[in-house]
C-alpha cells in the first residue's frame, strides 16, 4: 500500500473509533460491543506501531501519554471564569429577577435553566478543531494547565472534524467551559477501594473530581472514569452565539456531552416549575447536583448586565437545601470493623434528612473528633452526601444550641471482645489487636458475602450476627458447611429463606478466582489488585507460593501489598482456611492473561524520565511481553531503558556493558 493510502486508512479507522467513543461516552448508547471496540482500537494501535511517523496527538490511542510531572504550569484564562451568586428561596429568585429587569430595562426576558452540576469547572481550548489545552478555574483569572489529564476523559473530544463543526455552526477555534465530575457510583466504588488500601476516603464526589484533575500522573486520571459536561461556548473569551440556548445546542451537535436536562423558560414561573420538578428527581441522577443555574438567555443582555466582582448579574444559582439537618449527639459509640479498626459513631436524636430518619452518623476517627472539637451533648450539623453513611459536618454553637460537656475518649479495650486497642504511631486509626475478635469475624463475613465479592444475597447483618454468636460460623469457609436444619434453628428463618440462602451460597462457588482472592480480606488487596493477581498467576496456589519479589511483578503491587500477601499466607490459620475453601469447591484457578513471549527471560531496568510512557505503562508493556522489570542494574540485566536525566543507573549500565535503549527501541522489542 502506498503511504498516502495507509494514511487514509488510519485516519478512517480513527474517525470510526471517535464515532464509537461518542456513542459510548457521550450518548451512553453504544452501537457495538466492547470486544468489537477493542478490536478496532487494537487494529489502530497495530497500524500506528508499524507507521510511527503517522501517529498524531489527536489519535484515540493517544489519550494517556506523557510523563508524571513535578507540578502544573499556570495558564491565563481568555476571560475571567466567574462564579455564581446563590438564591435559597423563590423570593430571593424574584429579587434577582427584579434587579435584572431594572438594570436591563426589559421585562420579557427568557431564561436558560440548567442543572448545577457539583464538580469542578474546567476550560477547554480548541484550536483548528483540536483540543489544545485544559485549564482549571484557579482564581478565575489564572488556572493550572491540566491538559494531559483532561485528554484522558473519554467524553471530551480530542478533535472535531471540520464537517461536524460546520454543521454545528462553529468555527475551528473556540473555547468550551463546563464541569468535570465523577459519577456517584464510581465515587463510592473508588472510595471503598481506598479504604481497603488504607488511604483516606474523599468526602464527596466534588473533592474526588478536584483531586483527580490535579493528579500528577495522567494514567491515574484515566482509570478514574471522569465525565465532562459542557455549558459554555466562547470565542476570544466572549459568548460565541447570541443566545446561551444556541451555544448548548451547538456544543451538543459538535459532539460534546451537554446535559439534556435543560429548559429555555419563557418567564420566572416556568423557571420555578423546572426547579421544583428537579428537587425530588435529583436523587435519581447518576451524579450529584446542588441546584439549578438560571441564565439570561440572550448574550447581548448578559453583556449589558455585566458582573460585580466575581459574580455575573445575568445568572444565579438556586441552591437546594442541603441534605442535612441539625440534631443533638446523645452519645458516641465505637464500632469495630473487619480490620479491627475502631470507628467512633455519633448516636443522634433522630432527625429527618432527605426522606429518611437519621440516628447515627460517622465521626471517622479520633483526628476528626479533634478537628470538629465535638463533645457528647453537642448540637451538630449532619449531612448525607455522596457517601451512604451520614456524617457530622460541624458543631453548632448558639443560644438555642448550648455546647455539650462530655469529652469522648477512645476506649483502651475493644468494646466487642475486650482485647487491647492500639494506635500505631503515624496511623490515624485505633485498632483492636485480638486476631479472634468476633467483630472482625462479622465484618469479614459481611465483606465476603457482599455484592462485589461473593454475592451471597440475603446474608445480611442480622443473619451474620446470629450465625457467629451461635458459633455456627467461625470463618468464611464455615458458610459452605451450613445445612438447612442448622439455618432453621435461627430466629426469623423460614423454609423459603433457608433454601434461598443455601442456593446463594452454592452459586457463589462458581464465581471467578479474583472474587475469592478479594474475599479473603487480605489487607491492602482490593478489587483491582485481586484482578491483577488472578490474571498474573492464574491460580490461588501460585499466589500462595509466590515470594514478595515475585508478587511485586504484578501490576500495581508494591512492597507494602506484597508483604501483606506473604504475611497472610504464612499464617497457619489462613492456610487452613484456604484449604477448607478448596474442599468446599470454590474457584481456585482462572485464566492467566496470555503473555507475549518476545521478552521471555529478559530483565529490564527503567531509569530517568520517560517521555512516551509512564513508569507503570512501560513496566506493563515489558511484562505483557513476558519480560521482567528490576529495580537495580547488575550483570544479569539485559537492557536499561533510559529516559532523560538518567543518573547513576545509566552509569552503572555503561560500566557493566549492559545495552542501553530508548523508549522507541523498547516498543520495538516488545512488539
Ligand atoms: S455557568 C458565570 N452553568 O457552579 C457562569 N456553572 O457556583 C458560571 N456549575 O464555577 C458558570 N453547573 O463550576 C454554570 N450549568 C452550569 C453549572 C455551573 C455547575 C458550577 C461551576 C461554577 C459554579 C458557580
Short mmCIF file of N, CA and C and ligand atoms in Angstrom, two decimals, residues 82-84 114-117 121 179 231 293 295 312 314, ligand 1:
data_model
loop_
_atom_site.label_atom_id
_atom_site.label_comp_id
_atom_site.label_asym_id
_atom_site.label_seq_id
_atom_site.Cartn_x
_atom_site.Cartn_y
_atom_site.Cartn_z
N UNK A 82 -16.11 33.08 35.98
CA UNK A 82 -16.86 33.65 37.10
C UNK A 82 -17.47 32.57 37.98
N UNK A 83 -17.90 32.99 39.15
CA UNK A 83 -18.66 32.04 39.98
C UNK A 83 -20.09 32.58 40.04
N UNK A 84 -20.94 32.04 40.86
CA UNK A 84 -22.35 32.44 40.84
C UNK A 84 -22.86 32.86 42.20
N UNK A 114 -30.46 25.29 33.77
CA UNK A 114 -29.57 24.12 33.66
C UNK A 114 -29.33 23.53 35.05
N UNK A 115 -29.01 22.25 35.07
CA UNK A 115 -28.67 21.64 36.36
C UNK A 115 -27.35 22.23 36.85
N UNK A 116 -27.25 22.44 38.14
CA UNK A 116 -25.97 22.90 38.69
C UNK A 116 -25.18 21.67 39.12
N UNK A 117 -24.29 21.26 38.23
CA UNK A 117 -23.52 20.04 38.44
C UNK A 117 -22.48 20.29 39.51
N UNK A 121 -15.15 23.22 37.70
CA UNK A 121 -15.24 23.81 36.36
C UNK A 121 -13.88 23.79 35.68
N UNK A 179 -18.23 21.39 33.33
CA UNK A 179 -17.99 20.79 34.64
C UNK A 179 -17.44 19.38 34.50
N UNK A 231 -21.05 23.58 29.19
CA UNK A 231 -22.18 24.50 29.34
C UNK A 231 -21.89 25.93 28.89
N UNK A 293 -28.96 26.30 37.75
CA UNK A 293 -28.41 27.59 37.31
C UNK A 293 -29.40 28.23 36.36
N UNK A 295 -29.89 31.34 33.72
CA UNK A 295 -29.10 32.31 32.97
C UNK A 295 -30.00 33.11 32.04
N UNK A 312 -21.59 37.19 37.98
CA UNK A 312 -22.35 37.91 36.96
C UNK A 312 -23.72 38.31 37.50
N UNK A 314 -26.17 38.44 35.41
CA UNK A 314 -27.11 37.81 34.45
C UNK A 314 -27.42 36.34 34.75
S1 LIG B 1 -22.16 28.74 34.42
C1 LIG B 1 -20.83 32.81 35.06
N1 LIG B 1 -23.53 26.51 34.43
O1 LIG B 1 -21.12 26.35 39.51
C2 LIG B 1 -21.24 31.45 34.83
N2 LIG B 1 -21.89 26.83 36.13
O2 LIG B 1 -21.09 28.40 41.63
C3 LIG B 1 -20.66 30.47 35.77
N3 LIG B 1 -21.66 24.96 37.66
O3 LIG B 1 -17.92 27.66 38.92
C4 LIG B 1 -20.65 29.14 35.25
N4 LIG B 1 -23.18 23.68 36.73
O4 LIG B 1 -18.31 25.15 38.46
C5 LIG B 1 -22.58 27.23 35.03
N5 LIG B 1 -24.79 24.57 34.29
C6 LIG B 1 -23.84 25.30 34.89
C7 LIG B 1 -23.14 24.82 36.03
C8 LIG B 1 -22.18 25.64 36.62
C9 LIG B 1 -22.28 23.78 37.70
C10 LIG B 1 -20.63 25.37 38.63
C11 LIG B 1 -19.38 25.97 38.02
C12 LIG B 1 -19.25 27.32 38.64
C13 LIG B 1 -20.06 27.18 39.89
C14 LIG B 1 -20.56 28.51 40.36
#
